[in-house]
Coordinates of C-alpha atoms (C1' of nucleotides) in Angstrom, one line a residue:
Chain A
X12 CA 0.0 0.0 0.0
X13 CA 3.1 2.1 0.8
X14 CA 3.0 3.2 -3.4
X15 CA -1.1 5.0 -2.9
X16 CA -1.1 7.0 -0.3
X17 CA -4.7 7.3 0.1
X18 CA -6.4 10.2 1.9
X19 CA -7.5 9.9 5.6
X20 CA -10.8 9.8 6.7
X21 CA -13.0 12.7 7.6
X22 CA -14.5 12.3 10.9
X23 CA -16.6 15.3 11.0
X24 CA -18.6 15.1 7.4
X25 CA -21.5 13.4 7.3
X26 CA -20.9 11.5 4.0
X27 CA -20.6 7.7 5.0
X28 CA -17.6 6.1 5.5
X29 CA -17.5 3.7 2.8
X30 CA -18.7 6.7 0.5
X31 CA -15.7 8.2 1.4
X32 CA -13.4 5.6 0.8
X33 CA -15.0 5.0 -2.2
X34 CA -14.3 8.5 -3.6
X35 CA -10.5 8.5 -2.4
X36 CA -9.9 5.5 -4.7
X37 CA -12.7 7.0 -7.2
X38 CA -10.1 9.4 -7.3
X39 CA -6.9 7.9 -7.6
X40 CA -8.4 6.2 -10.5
X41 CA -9.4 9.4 -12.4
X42 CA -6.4 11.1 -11.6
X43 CA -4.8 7.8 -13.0
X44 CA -2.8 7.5 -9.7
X45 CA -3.6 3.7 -10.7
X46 CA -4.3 3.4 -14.0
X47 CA -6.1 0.5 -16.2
X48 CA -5.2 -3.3 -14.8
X49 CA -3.4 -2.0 -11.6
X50 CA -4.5 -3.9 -8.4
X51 CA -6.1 -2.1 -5.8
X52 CA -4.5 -2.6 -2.2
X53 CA -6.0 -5.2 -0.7
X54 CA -9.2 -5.9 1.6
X55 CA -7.1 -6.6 4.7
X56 CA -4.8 -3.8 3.5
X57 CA -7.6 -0.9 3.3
X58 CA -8.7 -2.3 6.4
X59 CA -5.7 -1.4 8.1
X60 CA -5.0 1.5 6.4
X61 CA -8.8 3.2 7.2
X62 CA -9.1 1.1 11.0
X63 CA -12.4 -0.1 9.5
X64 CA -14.7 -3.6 9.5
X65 CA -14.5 -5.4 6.4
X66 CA -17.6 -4.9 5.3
X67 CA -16.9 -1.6 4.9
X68 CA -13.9 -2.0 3.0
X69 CA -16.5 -3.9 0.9
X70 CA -19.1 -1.4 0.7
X71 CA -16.9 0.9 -0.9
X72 CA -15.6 -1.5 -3.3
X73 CA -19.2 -2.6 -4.4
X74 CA -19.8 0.8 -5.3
X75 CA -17.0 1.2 -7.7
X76 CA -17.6 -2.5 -9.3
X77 CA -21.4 -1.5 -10.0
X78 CA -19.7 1.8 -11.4
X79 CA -17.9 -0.3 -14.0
X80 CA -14.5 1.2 -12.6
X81 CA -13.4 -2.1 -11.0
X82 CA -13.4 -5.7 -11.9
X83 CA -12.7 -8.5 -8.4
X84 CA -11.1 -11.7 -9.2
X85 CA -11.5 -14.3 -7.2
X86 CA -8.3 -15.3 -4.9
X87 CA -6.3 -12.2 -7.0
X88 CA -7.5 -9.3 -6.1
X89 CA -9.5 -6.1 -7.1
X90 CA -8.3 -4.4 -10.5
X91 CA -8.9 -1.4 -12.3
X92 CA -11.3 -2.5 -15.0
X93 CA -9.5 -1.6 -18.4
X94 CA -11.5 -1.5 -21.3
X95 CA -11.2 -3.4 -24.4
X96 CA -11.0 -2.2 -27.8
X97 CA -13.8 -0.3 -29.3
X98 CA -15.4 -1.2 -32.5
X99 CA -16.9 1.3 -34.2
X100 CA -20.4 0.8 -36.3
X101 CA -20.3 3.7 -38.6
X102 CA -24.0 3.7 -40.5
X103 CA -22.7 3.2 -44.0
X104 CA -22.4 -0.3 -42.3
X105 CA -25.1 -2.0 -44.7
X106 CA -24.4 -0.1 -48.0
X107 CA -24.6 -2.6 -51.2
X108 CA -21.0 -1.7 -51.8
X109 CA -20.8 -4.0 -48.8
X110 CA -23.1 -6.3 -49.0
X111 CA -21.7 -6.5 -53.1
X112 CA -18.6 -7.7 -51.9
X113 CA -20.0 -11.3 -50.8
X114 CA -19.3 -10.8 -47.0
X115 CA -22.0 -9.9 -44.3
X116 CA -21.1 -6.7 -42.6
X117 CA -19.6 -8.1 -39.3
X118 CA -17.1 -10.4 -41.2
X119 CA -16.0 -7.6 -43.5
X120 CA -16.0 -5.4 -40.7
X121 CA -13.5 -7.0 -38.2
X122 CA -11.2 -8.9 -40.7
X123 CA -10.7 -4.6 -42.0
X124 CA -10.0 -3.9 -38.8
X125 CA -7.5 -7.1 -37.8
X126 CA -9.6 -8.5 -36.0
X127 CA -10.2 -12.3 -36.1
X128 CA -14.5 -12.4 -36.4
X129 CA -16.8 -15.5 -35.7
X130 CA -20.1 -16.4 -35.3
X131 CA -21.9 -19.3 -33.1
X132 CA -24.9 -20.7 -31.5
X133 CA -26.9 -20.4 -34.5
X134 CA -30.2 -21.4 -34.1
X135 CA -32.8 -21.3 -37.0
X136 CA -36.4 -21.9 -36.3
X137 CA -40.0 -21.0 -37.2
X138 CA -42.3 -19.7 -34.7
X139 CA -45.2 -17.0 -34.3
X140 CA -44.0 -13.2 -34.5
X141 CA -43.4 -11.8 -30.8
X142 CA -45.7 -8.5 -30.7
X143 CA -42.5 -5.9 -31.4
X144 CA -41.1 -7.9 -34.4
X145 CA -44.9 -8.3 -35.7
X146 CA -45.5 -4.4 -35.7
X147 CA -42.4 -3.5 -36.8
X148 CA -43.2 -6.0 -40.2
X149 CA -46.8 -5.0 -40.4
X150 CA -48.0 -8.7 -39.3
X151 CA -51.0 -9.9 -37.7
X152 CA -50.7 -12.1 -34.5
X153 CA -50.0 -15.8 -35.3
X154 CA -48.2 -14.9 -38.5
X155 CA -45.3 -17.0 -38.3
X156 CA -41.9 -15.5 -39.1
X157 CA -38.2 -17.3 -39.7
X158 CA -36.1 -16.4 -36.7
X159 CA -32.4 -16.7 -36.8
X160 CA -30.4 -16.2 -33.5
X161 CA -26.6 -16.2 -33.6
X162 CA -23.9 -14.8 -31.4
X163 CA -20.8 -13.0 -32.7
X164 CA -17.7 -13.0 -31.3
X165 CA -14.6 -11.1 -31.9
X166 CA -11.2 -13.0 -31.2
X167 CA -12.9 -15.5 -29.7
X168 CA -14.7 -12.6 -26.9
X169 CA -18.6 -12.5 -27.5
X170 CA -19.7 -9.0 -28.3
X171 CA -23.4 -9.1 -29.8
X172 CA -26.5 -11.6 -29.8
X173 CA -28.4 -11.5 -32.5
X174 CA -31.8 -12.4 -33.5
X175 CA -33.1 -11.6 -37.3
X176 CA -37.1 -12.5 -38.1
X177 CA -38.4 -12.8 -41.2
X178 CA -42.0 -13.4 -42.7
X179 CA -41.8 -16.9 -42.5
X180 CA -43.8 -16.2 -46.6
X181 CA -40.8 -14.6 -47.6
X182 CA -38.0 -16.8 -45.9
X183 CA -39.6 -20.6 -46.0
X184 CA -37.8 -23.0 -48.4
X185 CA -35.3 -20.2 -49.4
X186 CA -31.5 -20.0 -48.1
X187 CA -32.5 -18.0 -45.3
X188 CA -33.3 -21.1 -43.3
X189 CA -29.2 -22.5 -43.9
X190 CA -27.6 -22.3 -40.8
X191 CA -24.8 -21.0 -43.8
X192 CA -26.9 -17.9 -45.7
X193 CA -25.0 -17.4 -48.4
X194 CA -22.6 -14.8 -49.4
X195 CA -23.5 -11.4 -48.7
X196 CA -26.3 -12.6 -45.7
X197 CA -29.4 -12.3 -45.7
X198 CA -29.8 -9.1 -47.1
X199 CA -28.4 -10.2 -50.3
X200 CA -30.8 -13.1 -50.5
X201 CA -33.4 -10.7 -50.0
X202 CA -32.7 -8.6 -53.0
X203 CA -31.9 -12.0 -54.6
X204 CA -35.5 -12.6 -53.9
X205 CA -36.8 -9.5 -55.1
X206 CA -37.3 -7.5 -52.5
X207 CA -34.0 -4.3 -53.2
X208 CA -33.6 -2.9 -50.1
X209 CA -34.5 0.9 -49.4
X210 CA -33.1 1.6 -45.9
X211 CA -33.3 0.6 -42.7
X212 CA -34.1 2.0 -38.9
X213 CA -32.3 1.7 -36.5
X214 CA -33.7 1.8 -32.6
X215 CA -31.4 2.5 -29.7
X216 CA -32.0 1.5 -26.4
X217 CA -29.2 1.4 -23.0
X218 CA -30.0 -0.6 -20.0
X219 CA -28.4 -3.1 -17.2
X220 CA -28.3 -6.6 -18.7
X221 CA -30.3 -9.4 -18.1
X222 CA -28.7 -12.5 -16.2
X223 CA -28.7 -14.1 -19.6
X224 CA -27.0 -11.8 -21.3
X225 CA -24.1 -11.6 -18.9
X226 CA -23.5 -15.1 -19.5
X227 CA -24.1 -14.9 -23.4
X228 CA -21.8 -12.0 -23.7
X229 CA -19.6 -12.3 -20.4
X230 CA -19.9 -9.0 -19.2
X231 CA -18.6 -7.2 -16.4
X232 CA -20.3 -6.2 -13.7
X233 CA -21.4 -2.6 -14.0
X234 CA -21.6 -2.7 -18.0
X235 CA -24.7 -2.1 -19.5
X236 CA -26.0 -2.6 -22.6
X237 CA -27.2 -1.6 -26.1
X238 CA -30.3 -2.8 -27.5
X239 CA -30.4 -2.3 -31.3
X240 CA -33.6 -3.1 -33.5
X241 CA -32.9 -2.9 -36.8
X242 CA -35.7 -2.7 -39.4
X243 CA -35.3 -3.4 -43.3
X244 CA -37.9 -1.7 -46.0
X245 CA -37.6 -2.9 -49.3
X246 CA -38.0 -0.1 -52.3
X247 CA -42.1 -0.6 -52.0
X248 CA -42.0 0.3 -48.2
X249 CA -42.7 -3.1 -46.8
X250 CA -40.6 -4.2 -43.9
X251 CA -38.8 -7.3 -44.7
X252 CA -36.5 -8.0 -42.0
X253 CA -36.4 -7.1 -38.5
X254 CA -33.1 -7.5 -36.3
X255 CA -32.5 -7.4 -32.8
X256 CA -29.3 -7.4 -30.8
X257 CA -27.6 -6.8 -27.8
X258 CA -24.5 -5.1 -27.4
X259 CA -21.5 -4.9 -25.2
X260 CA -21.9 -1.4 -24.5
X261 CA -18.1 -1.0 -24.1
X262 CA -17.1 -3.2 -27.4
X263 CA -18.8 -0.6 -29.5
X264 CA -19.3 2.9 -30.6
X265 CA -22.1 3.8 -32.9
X266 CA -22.3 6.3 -35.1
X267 CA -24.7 8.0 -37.7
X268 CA -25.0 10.8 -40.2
X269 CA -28.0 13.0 -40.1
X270 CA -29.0 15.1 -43.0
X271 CA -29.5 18.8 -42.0
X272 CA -32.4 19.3 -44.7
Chain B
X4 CA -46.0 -10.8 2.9
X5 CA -49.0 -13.5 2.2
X6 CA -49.7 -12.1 -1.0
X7 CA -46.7 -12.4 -2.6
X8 CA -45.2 -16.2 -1.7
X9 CA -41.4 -16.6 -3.2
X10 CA -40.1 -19.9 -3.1
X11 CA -38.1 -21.4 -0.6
X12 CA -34.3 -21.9 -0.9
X13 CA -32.8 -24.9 -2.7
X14 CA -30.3 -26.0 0.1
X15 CA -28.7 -28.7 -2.5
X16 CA -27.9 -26.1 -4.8
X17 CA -24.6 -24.4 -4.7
X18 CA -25.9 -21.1 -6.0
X19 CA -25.4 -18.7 -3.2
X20 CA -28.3 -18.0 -1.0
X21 CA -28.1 -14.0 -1.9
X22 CA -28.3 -14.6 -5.2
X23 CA -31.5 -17.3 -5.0
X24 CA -33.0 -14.8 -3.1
X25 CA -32.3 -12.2 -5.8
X26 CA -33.4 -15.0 -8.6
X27 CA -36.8 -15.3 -6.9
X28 CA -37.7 -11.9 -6.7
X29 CA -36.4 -10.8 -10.6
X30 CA -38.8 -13.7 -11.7
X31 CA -42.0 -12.1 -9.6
X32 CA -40.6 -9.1 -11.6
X33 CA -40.7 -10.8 -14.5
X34 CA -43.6 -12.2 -14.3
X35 CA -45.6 -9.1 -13.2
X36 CA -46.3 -10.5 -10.0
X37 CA -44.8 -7.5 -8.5
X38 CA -45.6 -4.6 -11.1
X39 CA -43.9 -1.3 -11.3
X40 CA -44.2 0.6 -8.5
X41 CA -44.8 -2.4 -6.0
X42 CA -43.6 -2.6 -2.7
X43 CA -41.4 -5.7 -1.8
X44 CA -41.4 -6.8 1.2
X45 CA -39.5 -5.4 3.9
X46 CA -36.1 -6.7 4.8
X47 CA -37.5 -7.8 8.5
X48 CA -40.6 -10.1 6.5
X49 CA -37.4 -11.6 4.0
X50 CA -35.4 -12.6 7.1
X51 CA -37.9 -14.2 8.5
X52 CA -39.4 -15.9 5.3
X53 CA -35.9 -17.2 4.6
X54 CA -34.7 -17.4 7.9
X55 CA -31.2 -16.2 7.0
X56 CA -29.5 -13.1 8.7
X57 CA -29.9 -9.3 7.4
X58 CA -27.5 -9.1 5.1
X59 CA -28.3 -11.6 3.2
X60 CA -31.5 -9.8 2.6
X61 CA -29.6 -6.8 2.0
X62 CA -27.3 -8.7 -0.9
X63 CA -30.2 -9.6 -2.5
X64 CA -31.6 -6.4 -2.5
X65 CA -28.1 -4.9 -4.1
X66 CA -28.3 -7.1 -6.8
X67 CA -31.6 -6.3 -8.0
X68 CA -31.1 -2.5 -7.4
X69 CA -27.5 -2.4 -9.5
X70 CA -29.7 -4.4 -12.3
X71 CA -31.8 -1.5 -12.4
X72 CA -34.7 -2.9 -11.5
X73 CA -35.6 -2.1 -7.8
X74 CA -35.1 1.1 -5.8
X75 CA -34.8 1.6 -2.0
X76 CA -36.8 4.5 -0.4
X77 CA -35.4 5.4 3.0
X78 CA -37.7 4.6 5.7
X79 CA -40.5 3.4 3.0
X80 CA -39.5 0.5 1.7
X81 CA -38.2 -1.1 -1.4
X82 CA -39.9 -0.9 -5.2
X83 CA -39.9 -2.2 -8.4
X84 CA -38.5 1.1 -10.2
X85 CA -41.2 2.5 -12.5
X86 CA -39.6 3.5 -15.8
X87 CA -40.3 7.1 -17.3
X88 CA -42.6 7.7 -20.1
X89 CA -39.5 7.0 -22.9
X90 CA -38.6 10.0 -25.6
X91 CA -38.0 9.1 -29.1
X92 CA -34.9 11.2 -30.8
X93 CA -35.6 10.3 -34.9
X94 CA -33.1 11.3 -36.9
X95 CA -34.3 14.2 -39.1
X96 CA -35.1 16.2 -35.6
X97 CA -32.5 18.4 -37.0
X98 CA -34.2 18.8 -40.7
X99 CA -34.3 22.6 -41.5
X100 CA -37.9 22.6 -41.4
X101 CA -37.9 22.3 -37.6
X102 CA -35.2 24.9 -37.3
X103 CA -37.5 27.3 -39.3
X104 CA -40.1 27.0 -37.5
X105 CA -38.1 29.2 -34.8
X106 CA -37.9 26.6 -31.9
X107 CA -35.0 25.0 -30.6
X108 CA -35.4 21.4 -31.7
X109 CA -36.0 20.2 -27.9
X110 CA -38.4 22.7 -27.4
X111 CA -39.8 21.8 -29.9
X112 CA -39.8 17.7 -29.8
X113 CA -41.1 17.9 -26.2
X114 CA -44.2 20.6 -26.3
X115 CA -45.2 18.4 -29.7
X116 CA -45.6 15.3 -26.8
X117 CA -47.1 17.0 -24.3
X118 CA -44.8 18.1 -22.1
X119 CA -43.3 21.3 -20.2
X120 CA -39.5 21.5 -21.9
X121 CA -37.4 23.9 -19.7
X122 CA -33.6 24.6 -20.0
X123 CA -31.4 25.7 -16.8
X124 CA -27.8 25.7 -15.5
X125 CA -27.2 28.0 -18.8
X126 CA -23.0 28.9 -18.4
X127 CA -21.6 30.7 -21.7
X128 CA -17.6 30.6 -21.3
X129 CA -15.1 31.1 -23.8
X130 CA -12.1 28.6 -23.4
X131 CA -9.6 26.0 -24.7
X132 CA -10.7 23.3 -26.8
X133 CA -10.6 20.0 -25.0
X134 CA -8.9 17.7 -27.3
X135 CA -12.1 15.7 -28.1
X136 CA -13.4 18.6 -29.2
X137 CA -10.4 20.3 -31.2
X138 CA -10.1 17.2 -33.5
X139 CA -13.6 16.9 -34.0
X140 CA -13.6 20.6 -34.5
X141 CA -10.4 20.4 -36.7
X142 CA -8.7 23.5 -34.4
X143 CA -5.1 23.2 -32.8
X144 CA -4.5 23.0 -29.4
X145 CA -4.7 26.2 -28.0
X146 CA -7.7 27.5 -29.9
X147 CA -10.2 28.5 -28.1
X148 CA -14.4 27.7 -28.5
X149 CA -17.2 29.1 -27.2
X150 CA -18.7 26.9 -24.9
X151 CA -22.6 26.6 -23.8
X152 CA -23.3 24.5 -20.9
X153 CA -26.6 23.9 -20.0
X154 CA -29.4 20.8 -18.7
X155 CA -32.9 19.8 -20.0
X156 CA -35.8 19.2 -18.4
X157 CA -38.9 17.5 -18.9
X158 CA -41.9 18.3 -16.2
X159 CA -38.9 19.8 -14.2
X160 CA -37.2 16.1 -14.4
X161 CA -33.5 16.9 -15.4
X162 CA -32.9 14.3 -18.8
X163 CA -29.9 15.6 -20.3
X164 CA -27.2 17.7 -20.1
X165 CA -25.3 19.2 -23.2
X166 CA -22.1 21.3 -24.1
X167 CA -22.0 22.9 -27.3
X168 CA -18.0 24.2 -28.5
X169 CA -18.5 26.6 -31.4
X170 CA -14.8 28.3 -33.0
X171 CA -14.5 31.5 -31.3
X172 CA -13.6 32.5 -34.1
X173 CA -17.2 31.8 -35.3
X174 CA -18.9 32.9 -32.7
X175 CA -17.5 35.7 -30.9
X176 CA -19.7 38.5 -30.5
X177 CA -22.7 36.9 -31.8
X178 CA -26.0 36.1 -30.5
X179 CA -24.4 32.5 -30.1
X180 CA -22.4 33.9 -26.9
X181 CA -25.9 35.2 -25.3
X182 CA -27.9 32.7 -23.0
X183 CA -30.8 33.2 -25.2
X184 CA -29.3 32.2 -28.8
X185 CA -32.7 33.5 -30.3
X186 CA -35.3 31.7 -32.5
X187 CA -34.1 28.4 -33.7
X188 CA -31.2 27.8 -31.7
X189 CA -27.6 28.0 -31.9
X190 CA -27.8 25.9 -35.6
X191 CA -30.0 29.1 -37.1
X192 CA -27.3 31.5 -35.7
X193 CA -24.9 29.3 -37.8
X194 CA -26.6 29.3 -41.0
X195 CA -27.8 33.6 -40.7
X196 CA -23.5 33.7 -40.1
X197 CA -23.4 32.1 -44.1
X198 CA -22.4 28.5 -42.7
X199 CA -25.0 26.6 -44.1
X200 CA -25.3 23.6 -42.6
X201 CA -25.2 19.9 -44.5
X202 CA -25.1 17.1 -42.3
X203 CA -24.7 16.1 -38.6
X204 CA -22.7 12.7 -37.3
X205 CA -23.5 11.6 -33.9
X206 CA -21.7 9.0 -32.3
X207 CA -23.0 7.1 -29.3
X208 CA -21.7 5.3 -26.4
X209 CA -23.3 3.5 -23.5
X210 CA -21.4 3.1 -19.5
X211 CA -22.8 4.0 -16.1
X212 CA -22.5 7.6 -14.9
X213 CA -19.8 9.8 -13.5
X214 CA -20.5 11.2 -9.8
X215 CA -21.2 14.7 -10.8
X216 CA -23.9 13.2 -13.7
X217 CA -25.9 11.2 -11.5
X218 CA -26.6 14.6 -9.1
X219 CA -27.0 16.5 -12.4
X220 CA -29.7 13.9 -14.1
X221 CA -31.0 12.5 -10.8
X222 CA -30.2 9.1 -12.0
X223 CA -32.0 6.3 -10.2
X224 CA -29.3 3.2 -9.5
X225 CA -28.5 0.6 -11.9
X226 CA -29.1 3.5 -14.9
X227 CA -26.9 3.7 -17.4
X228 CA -26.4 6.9 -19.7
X229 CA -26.2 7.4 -23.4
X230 CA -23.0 9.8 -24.6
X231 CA -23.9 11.6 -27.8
X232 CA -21.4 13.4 -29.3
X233 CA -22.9 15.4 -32.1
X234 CA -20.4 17.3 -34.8
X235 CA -22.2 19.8 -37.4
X236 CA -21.0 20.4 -41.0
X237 CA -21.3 23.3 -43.0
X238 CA -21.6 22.6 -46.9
X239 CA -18.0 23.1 -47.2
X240 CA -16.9 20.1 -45.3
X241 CA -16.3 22.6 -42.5
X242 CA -17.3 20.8 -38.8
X243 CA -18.4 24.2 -37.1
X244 CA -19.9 22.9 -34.0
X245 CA -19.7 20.2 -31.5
X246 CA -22.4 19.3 -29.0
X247 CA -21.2 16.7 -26.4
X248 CA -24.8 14.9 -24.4
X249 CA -25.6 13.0 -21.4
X250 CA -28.7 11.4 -21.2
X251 CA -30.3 9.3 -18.7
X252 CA -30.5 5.9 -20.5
X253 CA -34.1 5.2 -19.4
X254 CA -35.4 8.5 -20.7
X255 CA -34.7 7.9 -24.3
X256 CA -35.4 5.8 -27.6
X257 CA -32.5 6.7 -30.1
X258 CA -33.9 6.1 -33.9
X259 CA -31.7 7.0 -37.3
X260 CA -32.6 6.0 -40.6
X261 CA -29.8 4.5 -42.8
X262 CA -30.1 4.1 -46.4
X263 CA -29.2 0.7 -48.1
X264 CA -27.7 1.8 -51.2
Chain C
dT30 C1' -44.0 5.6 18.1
dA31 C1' -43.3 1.9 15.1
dG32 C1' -41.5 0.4 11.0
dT33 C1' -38.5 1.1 7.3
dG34 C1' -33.9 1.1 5.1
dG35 C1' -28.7 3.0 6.0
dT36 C1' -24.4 2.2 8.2
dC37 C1' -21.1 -0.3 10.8
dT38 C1' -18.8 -3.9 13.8
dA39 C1' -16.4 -8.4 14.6
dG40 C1' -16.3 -12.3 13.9
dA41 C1' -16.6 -17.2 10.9
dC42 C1' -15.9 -20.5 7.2
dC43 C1' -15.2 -21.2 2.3
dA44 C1' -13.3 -21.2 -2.6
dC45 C1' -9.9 -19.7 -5.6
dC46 C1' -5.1 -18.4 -7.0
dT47 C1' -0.2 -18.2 -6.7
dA48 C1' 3.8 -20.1 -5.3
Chain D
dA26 C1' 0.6 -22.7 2.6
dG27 C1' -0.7 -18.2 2.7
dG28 C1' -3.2 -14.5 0.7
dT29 C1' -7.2 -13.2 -1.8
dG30 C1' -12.0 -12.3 -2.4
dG31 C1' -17.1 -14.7 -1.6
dT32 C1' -20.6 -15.7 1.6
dC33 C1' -23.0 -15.6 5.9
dT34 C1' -24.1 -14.6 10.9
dA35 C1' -25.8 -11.7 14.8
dG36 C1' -25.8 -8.2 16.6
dA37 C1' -25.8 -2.5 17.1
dC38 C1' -27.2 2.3 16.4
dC39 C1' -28.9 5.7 13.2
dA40 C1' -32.1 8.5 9.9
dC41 C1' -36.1 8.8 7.5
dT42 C1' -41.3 8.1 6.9
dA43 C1' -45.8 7.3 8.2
dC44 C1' -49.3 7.4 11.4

DNA sequence: TAGTGGTCTAGACCACCTA
DNA sequence: AGGTGGTCTAGACCACTAC
């Protein structure tokens, strides 16, 4: 501990103990005083060092871990959390220059950038349109849509889930339903099919996880996410494909261009 | 506690009691057996239904809270966190048409859903451009913006906060250094100073708040916030302002269209 | 005043990691 | 084996809210 330094305690303010202790290594964080991967003095250590029960000591440390600062690993220690590369999603993303070139965005995507992509637990299936998927595609209840759920990883560290519906009129008997959709993706086999593509919309949505997603995308504690619900129109206007996914909210950046007219 | 009836612990199991605790609550969540805005019951009636010690209970309780789904009321109890009606940001809210129209475009936005839109904590400064902003802004170091602090609110609930960094250059002794920046906002000022303006990017990222932006926004726990970094570009290819956003996660629906040639 | 959550103590035993 | 964090107990006193 002798390398920290941290501040002593402040008897006479009212802001709780572990609050304070918190905001000393809150601190010493933003000031960089321990920087990304450092490990934070120990529980005994801090004990010492404030003359406080352990729980304490752990008070103040849940508070940073559900801030996302700090990381504990078991029979290791505490750590500044560092953060891992960010992938950018710039919204040219699904141009047909792209989608020309025989890869689906996410492969073209991280091999441009170095890194090494793949994709797993794909799972095709048929079932009846949950109530946001059929609005979005203009369905009636019990209209059955082709779902396709598949989780991407980057390097071999999962980054998105992903779940794409399509009318089950459109998709049924047609590549769609490979677990392997063809050069290109989907969207290709939808133009294949007849249906060009207009544009799409895009839905953004932050929150805390769900237990499942932590597990699917092995997330940190104190990272939320992105939900993302991406709707195709073909050139008519119909909606042909809608996508849902969950993001890493710290593996990615998004970013769009607005007209100003 | 009659009403409610959790399960009992799984003593085989080797998931920790805190956790099942947590588990069996989130699922009367999920299921709408406790509905937004319910009471749980109190710490006291979970001791004794589980018959393990208080902070057990209390463990629990974290859990769910850092999830976002519960808050604790001091000397009320502890309820399933209602979520605020959400606000839907589309992407042409910056089309000149609204800007005509002589209302800022949150003014506008919010009065157009029924709501009271106010703006405080106004603070016009003229300083150094933080590097984000001098890249974005294509200045060197040194140069100095105009900067225009100030927070949103809907119904006097604090939603976001925003900095806009326009050249001094640009902006000095203009209506853009007042608090009031006149009809249309800050982007009008632009385009009456002959910088026409062509496009906006806006890049978005996701993580939990900062100390000072949980005070500012009044954030519940377990809520994430959206940063929006917005850059504007005059028809020349000129980026002449910045605007850098904070915005309570659970107040907003981000939507952008993206074209698919 | 009674009930609620907020803070803190002082222990205990366990599981995991490193050496 | 020794150090680390993970879980749990059984208390205590306090501050806030409702009645």
């Amino acid at each position: 501990m002798a390398e920290l330094s941290l501040p002593e305690l402040d008897p006479a303010g009212d802001r709780a103990v572990f609050r304070q202790i918190a905001d000393h290594i809150r601190d010493a964080i933003g000031r960089e005083t321990l920087r990304e991967g450092d490990k934070l003095p120990s529980e005994a250590q801090l004990m010492q060092h404030y003359g406080v029960a352990r729980m304490t000591i752990r008070n103040a440390l849940q508070v940073l871990q559900s801030e996302g600062l700090t990381v504990a690993e078991h029979g290791r220690g505490v750590f500044v959390r560092s953060r891992p590369p960010v992938r950018r999603l710039a919204s040219d993303r699904f141009a047909r220059r792209h989608r020309d070139q025989g890869k689906a965005a996410f492969i073209a995507e991280t091999e441009g950038a170095g890194g090494k992509p793949s994709v797993d637990s794909i799972r095709i299936t048929e079932v009846q349109a949950p109530v946001e998927v059929a609005e979005r595609l203009r369905l009636g209840e019990g209209d059955s849509v082709i779902s396709r759920s598949r989780r991407y990883l980057i390097n071999g560290q999962p980054v998105e889930t992903a779940v794409s519906y399509v009318p089950a009129e459109i998709a049924r008997g047609t590549r769609i339903e490979q677990p392997d959709s063809g050069p290109g993706g989907i969207y290709a086999r939808l133009e294949e099919l007849g249906y060009q593509l207009d544009h799409f919309v895009e839905e953004i949505q932050s929150r805390m996880p769900f237990r499942d997603e932590v597990r699917a995308l092995k997330l940190a504690p104190g990272v939320p996410v992105f939900r993302l619900v991406r709707t195709a129109y073909a050139v008519d206007g119909r909606p042909v494909e809608v996508c849902d996914t969950v993001m890493s909210s710290d593996a990615y950046l998004l970013s769009y261009e607005l007209p100003a007219r």
